[in-house]
CSV table of C-alpha atoms in Angstrom, one decimal:
chain,number,residue,atom,x,y,z
N,1,TYR,CA,-214.5,233.4,-75.3
N,2,VAL,CA,-213.7,230.4,-73.1
N,3,ILE,CA,-211.9,230.2,-69.8
N,4,PRO,CA,-209.0,227.8,-69.9
N,5,GLU,CA,-208.2,225.8,-66.8
N,6,ILE,CA,-204.7,224.4,-67.2
N,7,GLU,CA,-203.1,221.5,-65.4
N,8,TYR,CA,-199.5,220.5,-66.1
N,9,GLN,CA,-198.4,216.9,-66.2
N,10,GLU,CA,-195.2,215.1,-67.0
N,11,SER,CA,-195.2,213.0,-70.2
N,12,GLU,CA,-192.6,210.8,-71.9
N,13,GLU,CA,-194.5,210.9,-75.2
N,14,ILE,CA,-195.9,214.5,-75.6
N,15,PRO,CA,-193.3,217.3,-75.9
N,16,GLU,CA,-193.2,220.1,-73.3
N,17,ASN,CA,-195.9,222.8,-73.6
N,18,LYS,CA,-198.1,220.7,-75.9
N,19,VAL,CA,-201.7,219.7,-75.0
N,20,ILE,CA,-202.0,216.1,-73.8
N,21,SER,CA,-205.8,216.2,-73.4
N,22,GLN,CA,-208.8,218.6,-73.1
N,23,SER,CA,-212.2,218.4,-71.5
N,24,VAL,CA,-214.1,219.3,-74.7
N,25,GLN,CA,-213.6,217.4,-77.9
N,26,PRO,CA,-212.3,219.5,-80.9
N,27,GLY,CA,-215.1,221.0,-83.0
N,28,SER,CA,-217.6,220.9,-80.1
N,29,MET,CA,-219.8,224.0,-79.5
N,30,VAL,CA,-219.5,225.5,-76.0
N,31,SER,CA,-221.3,228.4,-74.3
N,32,GLN,CA,-219.5,231.6,-74.1
N,33,GLY,CA,-217.7,231.9,-70.7
N,34,SER,CA,-217.4,228.1,-70.4
N,35,THR,CA,-214.4,226.5,-68.7
N,36,VAL,CA,-212.3,224.2,-70.9
N,37,LYS,CA,-209.8,222.1,-69.0
N,38,LEU,CA,-206.5,221.5,-70.7
N,39,VAL,CA,-203.8,219.1,-69.6
N,40,VAL,CA,-200.4,220.4,-70.8
N,41,SER,CA,-197.1,218.5,-71.0
N,42,ARG,CA,-194.2,219.4,-68.8
N,43,GLY,CA,-192.1,217.1,-70.9
N,44,ALA,CA,-190.3,214.0,-69.6
N,45,ALA,CA,-190.0,213.6,-65.8
N,46,ALA,CA,-186.9,215.3,-64.5
N,47,VAL,CA,-184.8,213.2,-62.1
N,48,GLU,CA,-182.1,214.7,-60.0
N,49,ILE,CA,-178.7,213.0,-60.5
N,50,PRO,CA,-177.5,211.6,-57.1
N,51,ASN,CA,-174.0,212.5,-55.9
N,52,VAL,CA,-171.8,209.4,-56.3
N,53,VAL,CA,-168.4,211.1,-56.3
N,54,GLY,CA,-166.0,209.4,-53.9
N,55,LYS,CA,-168.1,206.2,-53.9
N,56,GLU,CA,-166.7,202.8,-55.0
N,57,GLU,CA,-167.5,202.1,-58.6
N,58,SER,CA,-169.9,199.2,-58.1
N,59,GLU,CA,-171.8,201.1,-55.4
N,60,ALA,CA,-172.1,204.2,-57.6
N,61,VAL,CA,-173.3,202.2,-60.6
N,62,ALA,CA,-176.0,200.5,-58.4
N,63,ILE,CA,-177.2,203.8,-57.1
N,64,LEU,CA,-177.5,205.3,-60.5
N,65,TYR,CA,-179.3,202.2,-62.0
N,66,GLU,CA,-181.7,202.3,-59.0
N,67,ALA,CA,-182.5,205.9,-59.8
N,68,GLY,CA,-183.4,205.0,-63.4
N,69,PHE,CA,-180.2,206.1,-65.2
N,70,LYS,CA,-178.0,204.3,-67.7
N,71,VAL,CA,-174.3,204.2,-66.8
N,72,SER,CA,-171.1,204.2,-68.7
N,73,THR,CA,-167.6,204.4,-67.2
N,74,ASP,CA,-164.2,205.8,-68.2
N,75,THR,CA,-161.0,206.0,-66.3
N,76,ASP,CA,-158.4,208.7,-65.4
N,77,TYR,CA,-155.4,209.2,-63.1
N,78,SER,CA,-156.0,210.9,-59.7
N,79,ASP,CA,-153.6,211.8,-57.0
N,80,ASP,CA,-156.6,212.5,-54.7
N,81,VAL,CA,-159.1,209.8,-55.3
N,82,GLU,CA,-158.3,206.2,-54.5
N,83,GLU,CA,-158.2,203.6,-57.3
N,84,GLY,CA,-161.6,202.2,-58.1
N,85,PHE,CA,-163.6,205.2,-56.8
N,86,VAL,CA,-165.6,207.8,-58.6
N,87,ILE,CA,-163.7,211.1,-59.5
N,88,SER,CA,-166.7,212.8,-61.3
N,89,SER,CA,-169.9,212.3,-63.3
N,90,ASN,CA,-171.2,213.8,-66.5
N,91,PRO,CA,-173.8,215.2,-66.2
N,92,VAL,CA,-172.9,216.4,-62.7
N,93,ALA,CA,-174.7,215.5,-59.5
N,94,GLY,CA,-177.7,217.7,-58.7
N,95,GLU,CA,-178.6,218.3,-62.3
N,96,LYS,CA,-182.1,217.4,-63.3
N,97,VAL,CA,-182.4,215.2,-66.4
N,98,ALA,CA,-184.8,212.8,-68.1
N,99,ASP,CA,-185.3,209.4,-66.6
N,100,GLY,CA,-183.0,206.9,-68.5
N,101,THR,CA,-180.3,209.5,-69.3
N,102,MET,CA,-176.8,208.1,-69.7
N,103,ILE,CA,-174.5,209.1,-66.9
N,104,THR,CA,-170.7,208.7,-67.5
N,105,LEU,CA,-168.6,208.1,-64.4
N,106,ILE,CA,-164.9,208.8,-64.3
N,107,ILE,CA,-163.2,206.1,-62.2
N,108,SER,CA,-159.8,206.6,-60.6
N,109,ILE,CA,-156.9,204.4,-61.7
N,110,GLY,CA,-154.8,206.0,-59.0
N,111,PRO,CA,-151.9,208.4,-59.4
N,112,GLU,CA,-150.0,208.5,-62.6
N,113,ALA,CA,-146.6,206.8,-62.3
N,114,LYS,CA,-143.9,209.4,-62.3
N,115,LYS,CA,-140.8,208.7,-64.2
N,116,THR,CA,-137.2,209.6,-63.4
N,117,GLU,CA,-133.8,209.1,-65.1
N,118,VAL,CA,-131.4,206.7,-63.5
N,119,PRO,CA,-128.2,208.5,-62.5
N,120,ASP,CA,-124.7,207.2,-63.3
N,121,LEU,CA,-123.4,205.8,-60.0
N,122,ARG,CA,-120.2,204.2,-61.3
N,123,GLY,CA,-117.1,205.3,-59.4
N,124,LEU,CA,-119.1,206.9,-56.6
N,125,SER,CA,-118.8,205.9,-52.9
N,126,GLU,CA,-121.8,203.9,-51.5
N,127,SER,CA,-123.1,206.9,-49.5
N,128,ALA,CA,-122.7,209.3,-52.5
N,129,ALA,CA,-124.5,206.8,-54.7
N,130,LYS,CA,-127.3,206.5,-52.2
N,131,ASP,CA,-127.6,210.3,-51.9
N,132,LYS,CA,-127.7,210.6,-55.7
N,133,LEU,CA,-130.4,207.8,-55.9
N,134,ALA,CA,-132.5,209.6,-53.2
N,135,ALA,CA,-132.2,212.9,-55.1
N,136,ALA,CA,-133.8,211.1,-58.2
N,137,ASN,CA,-136.5,209.5,-56.0
N,138,LEU,CA,-134.9,206.1,-56.3
N,139,LYS,CA,-133.8,203.6,-53.8
N,140,ALA,CA,-130.7,201.5,-53.5
N,141,GLY,CA,-131.4,197.8,-54.3
N,142,THR,CA,-129.2,194.9,-53.3
N,143,ILE,CA,-125.6,195.9,-52.7
N,144,THR,CA,-122.9,193.4,-53.3
N,145,GLU,CA,-119.1,193.7,-53.2
N,146,ASP,CA,-116.9,192.8,-56.1
N,147,TYR,CA,-113.2,193.2,-56.9
N,148,ASN,CA,-112.3,195.5,-59.7
N,149,ASP,CA,-108.7,196.7,-60.3
N,150,SER,CA,-109.8,199.9,-62.1
N,151,VAL,CA,-112.3,201.1,-59.4
N,152,THR,CA,-111.3,202.3,-55.9
N,153,ALA,CA,-112.4,200.0,-53.1
N,154,GLY,CA,-115.8,200.9,-51.6
N,155,CYS,CA,-117.0,202.6,-54.8
N,156,VAL,CA,-119.7,201.5,-57.3
N,157,VAL,CA,-118.4,199.1,-60.0
N,158,SER,CA,-121.7,198.5,-61.8
N,159,GLN,CA,-125.4,199.1,-61.5
N,160,SER,CA,-128.5,197.1,-62.5
N,161,TYR,CA,-130.2,200.0,-64.5
N,162,SER,CA,-128.3,201.8,-67.2
N,163,PRO,CA,-127.5,205.5,-66.6
N,164,ASP,CA,-130.1,207.8,-68.2
N,165,MET,CA,-132.7,205.0,-68.5
N,166,GLU,CA,-136.2,206.1,-67.4
N,167,VAL,CA,-137.8,204.2,-64.6
N,168,GLU,CA,-140.8,204.8,-62.2
N,169,GLU,CA,-139.9,206.8,-59.1
N,170,GLY,CA,-139.4,204.6,-56.1
N,171,THR,CA,-137.6,201.9,-58.1
N,172,SER,CA,-134.8,200.0,-56.3
Protein backbone atom coordinates (compact mmCIF):
# COMPACT_ATOMS: atom_id res chain seq x y z
CA TYR A 1 0.00 0.00 0.00
CA VAL A 2 0.99 3.65 -0.51
CA ILE A 3 -0.07 6.74 1.37
CA PRO A 4 -1.53 9.37 -0.95
CA GLU A 5 -0.91 13.02 -0.14
CA ILE A 6 -3.41 15.03 -2.18
CA GLU A 7 -3.16 18.69 -3.09
CA TYR A 8 -5.93 20.39 -5.09
CA GLN A 9 -5.20 22.98 -7.76
CA GLU A 10 -7.33 24.91 -10.24
CA SER A 11 -6.73 24.01 -13.88
CA GLU A 12 -8.19 25.32 -17.14
CA GLU A 13 -6.96 22.21 -19.05
CA ILE A 14 -7.47 19.24 -16.69
CA PRO A 15 -11.09 18.37 -15.76
CA GLU A 16 -12.20 18.44 -12.13
CA ASN A 17 -11.06 15.47 -9.94
CA LYS A 18 -8.47 14.26 -12.49
CA VAL A 19 -4.76 13.98 -11.59
CA ILE A 20 -2.63 16.86 -12.87
CA SER A 21 0.68 15.44 -11.65
CA GLN A 22 2.21 12.95 -9.21
CA SER A 23 5.51 12.72 -7.34
CA VAL A 24 6.31 9.22 -8.64
CA GLN A 25 6.38 8.34 -12.34
CA PRO A 26 3.85 5.72 -13.50
CA GLY A 27 5.32 2.20 -13.40
CA SER A 28 7.99 3.08 -10.79
CA MET A 29 8.51 0.77 -7.82
CA VAL A 30 8.03 2.30 -4.37
CA SER A 31 8.42 0.91 -0.88
CA GLN A 32 5.32 -0.16 0.96
CA GLY A 33 4.03 2.68 3.14
CA SER A 34 5.65 5.32 0.92
CA THR A 35 3.93 8.66 0.38
CA VAL A 36 2.91 9.54 -3.17
CA LYS A 37 2.00 13.17 -3.73
CA LEU A 38 -0.88 13.79 -6.14
CA VAL A 39 -1.99 17.14 -7.52
CA VAL A 40 -5.69 16.89 -8.40
CA SER A 41 -7.65 19.36 -10.51
CA ARG A 42 -10.41 21.47 -9.00
CA GLY A 43 -11.39 22.42 -12.54
CA ALA A 44 -11.36 25.91 -13.95
CA ALA A 45 -10.98 28.81 -11.55
CA ALA A 46 -14.35 29.92 -10.26
CA VAL A 47 -14.87 33.68 -10.31
CA GLU A 48 -17.73 35.37 -8.49
CA ILE A 49 -19.90 37.53 -10.72
CA PRO A 50 -19.93 41.11 -9.40
CA ASN A 51 -23.26 42.86 -8.82
CA VAL A 52 -23.74 45.44 -11.59
CA VAL A 53 -27.53 45.79 -11.30
CA GLY A 54 -28.49 49.47 -11.19
CA LYS A 55 -25.22 50.60 -12.77
CA GLU A 56 -24.99 52.51 -16.05
CA GLU A 57 -24.40 50.15 -19.00
CA SER A 58 -20.85 51.24 -19.89
CA GLU A 59 -19.73 51.08 -16.24
CA ALA A 60 -21.26 47.59 -15.80
CA VAL A 61 -19.60 46.28 -18.98
CA ALA A 62 -16.21 47.68 -17.87
CA ILE A 63 -16.52 46.04 -14.42
CA LEU A 64 -17.36 42.66 -15.95
CA TYR A 65 -14.55 42.85 -18.55
CA GLU A 66 -12.07 43.75 -15.79
CA ALA A 67 -13.24 40.70 -13.81
CA GLY A 68 -12.45 38.48 -16.82
CA PHE A 69 -15.93 37.94 -18.25
CA LYS A 70 -17.33 38.27 -21.76
CA VAL A 71 -20.42 40.49 -21.97
CA SER A 72 -23.49 40.62 -24.18
CA THR A 73 -26.47 42.93 -23.75
CA ASP A 74 -30.18 42.85 -24.41
CA THR A 75 -32.89 45.39 -23.62
CA ASP A 76 -36.23 45.42 -21.86
CA TYR A 77 -38.80 47.91 -20.60
CA SER A 78 -38.69 48.89 -16.93
CA ASP A 79 -40.89 51.16 -14.85
CA ASP A 80 -38.34 51.02 -12.01
CA VAL A 81 -34.90 51.19 -13.67
CA GLU A 82 -33.80 54.32 -15.52
CA GLU A 83 -33.09 54.02 -19.25
CA GLY A 84 -29.49 52.91 -19.96
CA PHE A 85 -29.03 51.18 -16.60
CA VAL A 86 -28.76 47.45 -15.79
CA ILE A 87 -31.99 45.66 -14.79
CA SER A 88 -30.44 42.19 -14.31
CA SER A 89 -27.66 39.82 -15.31
CA ASN A 90 -27.60 36.18 -16.36
CA PRO A 91 -25.95 34.35 -14.66
CA VAL A 92 -26.83 36.37 -11.57
CA ALA A 93 -24.48 38.33 -9.33
CA GLY A 94 -22.78 36.28 -6.62
CA GLU A 95 -22.77 33.08 -8.67
CA LYS A 96 -19.32 31.51 -9.16
CA VAL A 97 -18.49 30.65 -12.76
CA ALA A 98 -15.43 29.96 -14.90
CA ASP A 99 -13.25 32.88 -15.96
CA GLY A 100 -14.32 34.07 -19.42
CA THR A 101 -17.99 33.09 -18.98
CA MET A 102 -20.47 35.11 -21.08
CA ILE A 103 -22.61 37.37 -18.88
CA THR A 104 -25.78 38.79 -20.45
CA LEU A 105 -26.91 42.15 -19.13
CA ILE A 106 -30.51 43.33 -19.51
CA ILE A 107 -30.46 47.10 -20.05
CA SER A 108 -33.51 49.28 -19.37
CA ILE A 109 -35.09 51.18 -22.25
CA GLY A 110 -37.37 52.90 -19.74
CA PRO A 111 -41.09 52.37 -19.22
CA GLU A 112 -43.18 50.92 -21.98
CA ALA A 113 -45.30 53.62 -23.63
CA LYS A 114 -48.90 53.15 -22.61
CA LYS A 115 -51.55 53.66 -25.26
CA THR A 116 -55.02 55.12 -24.88
CA GLU A 117 -57.94 55.78 -27.22
CA VAL A 118 -58.76 59.34 -28.21
CA PRO A 119 -62.30 60.19 -27.07
CA ASP A 120 -64.80 61.92 -29.33
CA LEU A 121 -64.87 65.53 -28.11
CA ARG A 122 -67.04 67.05 -30.83
CA GLY A 123 -70.05 68.91 -29.47
CA LEU A 124 -68.70 69.00 -25.88
CA SER A 125 -68.03 72.21 -23.97
CA GLU A 126 -64.35 73.14 -23.50
CA SER A 127 -64.38 72.10 -19.81
CA ALA A 128 -66.19 68.81 -20.55
CA ALA A 129 -63.71 68.07 -23.36
CA LYS A 130 -60.75 68.76 -21.03
CA ASP A 131 -62.28 66.48 -18.36
CA LYS A 132 -62.77 63.70 -20.92
CA LEU A 133 -59.15 64.12 -22.13
CA ALA A 134 -57.85 63.97 -18.54
CA ALA A 135 -59.85 60.78 -17.90
CA ALA A 136 -58.07 59.20 -20.91
CA ASN A 137 -54.64 60.45 -19.65
CA LEU A 138 -54.46 62.97 -22.50
CA LYS A 139 -53.98 66.75 -22.51
CA ALA A 140 -55.67 69.54 -24.38
CA GLY A 141 -53.46 70.93 -27.13
CA THR A 142 -53.81 74.32 -28.78
CA ILE A 143 -57.38 75.56 -28.56
CA THR A 144 -58.68 77.87 -31.28
CA GLU A 145 -62.12 79.32 -31.83
CA ASP A 146 -63.96 78.86 -35.09
CA TYR A 147 -67.49 79.64 -36.24
CA ASN A 148 -69.73 76.72 -37.13
CA ASP A 149 -73.46 77.17 -37.64
CA SER A 150 -74.25 73.56 -36.65
CA VAL A 151 -72.33 73.55 -33.30
CA THR A 152 -73.29 75.54 -30.21
CA ALA A 153 -70.95 78.41 -29.34
CA GLY A 154 -68.22 77.37 -26.89
CA CYS A 155 -68.34 73.71 -27.92
CA VAL A 156 -65.77 71.62 -29.78
CA VAL A 157 -66.11 71.75 -33.58
CA SER A 158 -63.16 69.52 -34.49
CA GLN A 159 -60.14 67.80 -32.96
CA SER A 160 -56.63 67.05 -34.21
CA TYR A 161 -56.76 63.28 -33.51
CA SER A 162 -59.62 61.16 -34.78
CA PRO A 163 -61.93 59.60 -32.20
CA ASP A 164 -60.96 55.99 -31.26
CA MET A 165 -57.42 56.48 -32.60
CA GLU A 166 -54.72 54.99 -30.30
CA VAL A 167 -52.05 57.40 -29.07
CA GLU A 168 -49.49 57.41 -26.25
CA GLU A 169 -50.77 58.57 -22.88
CA GLY A 170 -49.84 62.18 -22.22
CA THR A 171 -50.34 63.23 -25.84
CA SER A 172 -51.74 66.77 -26.34
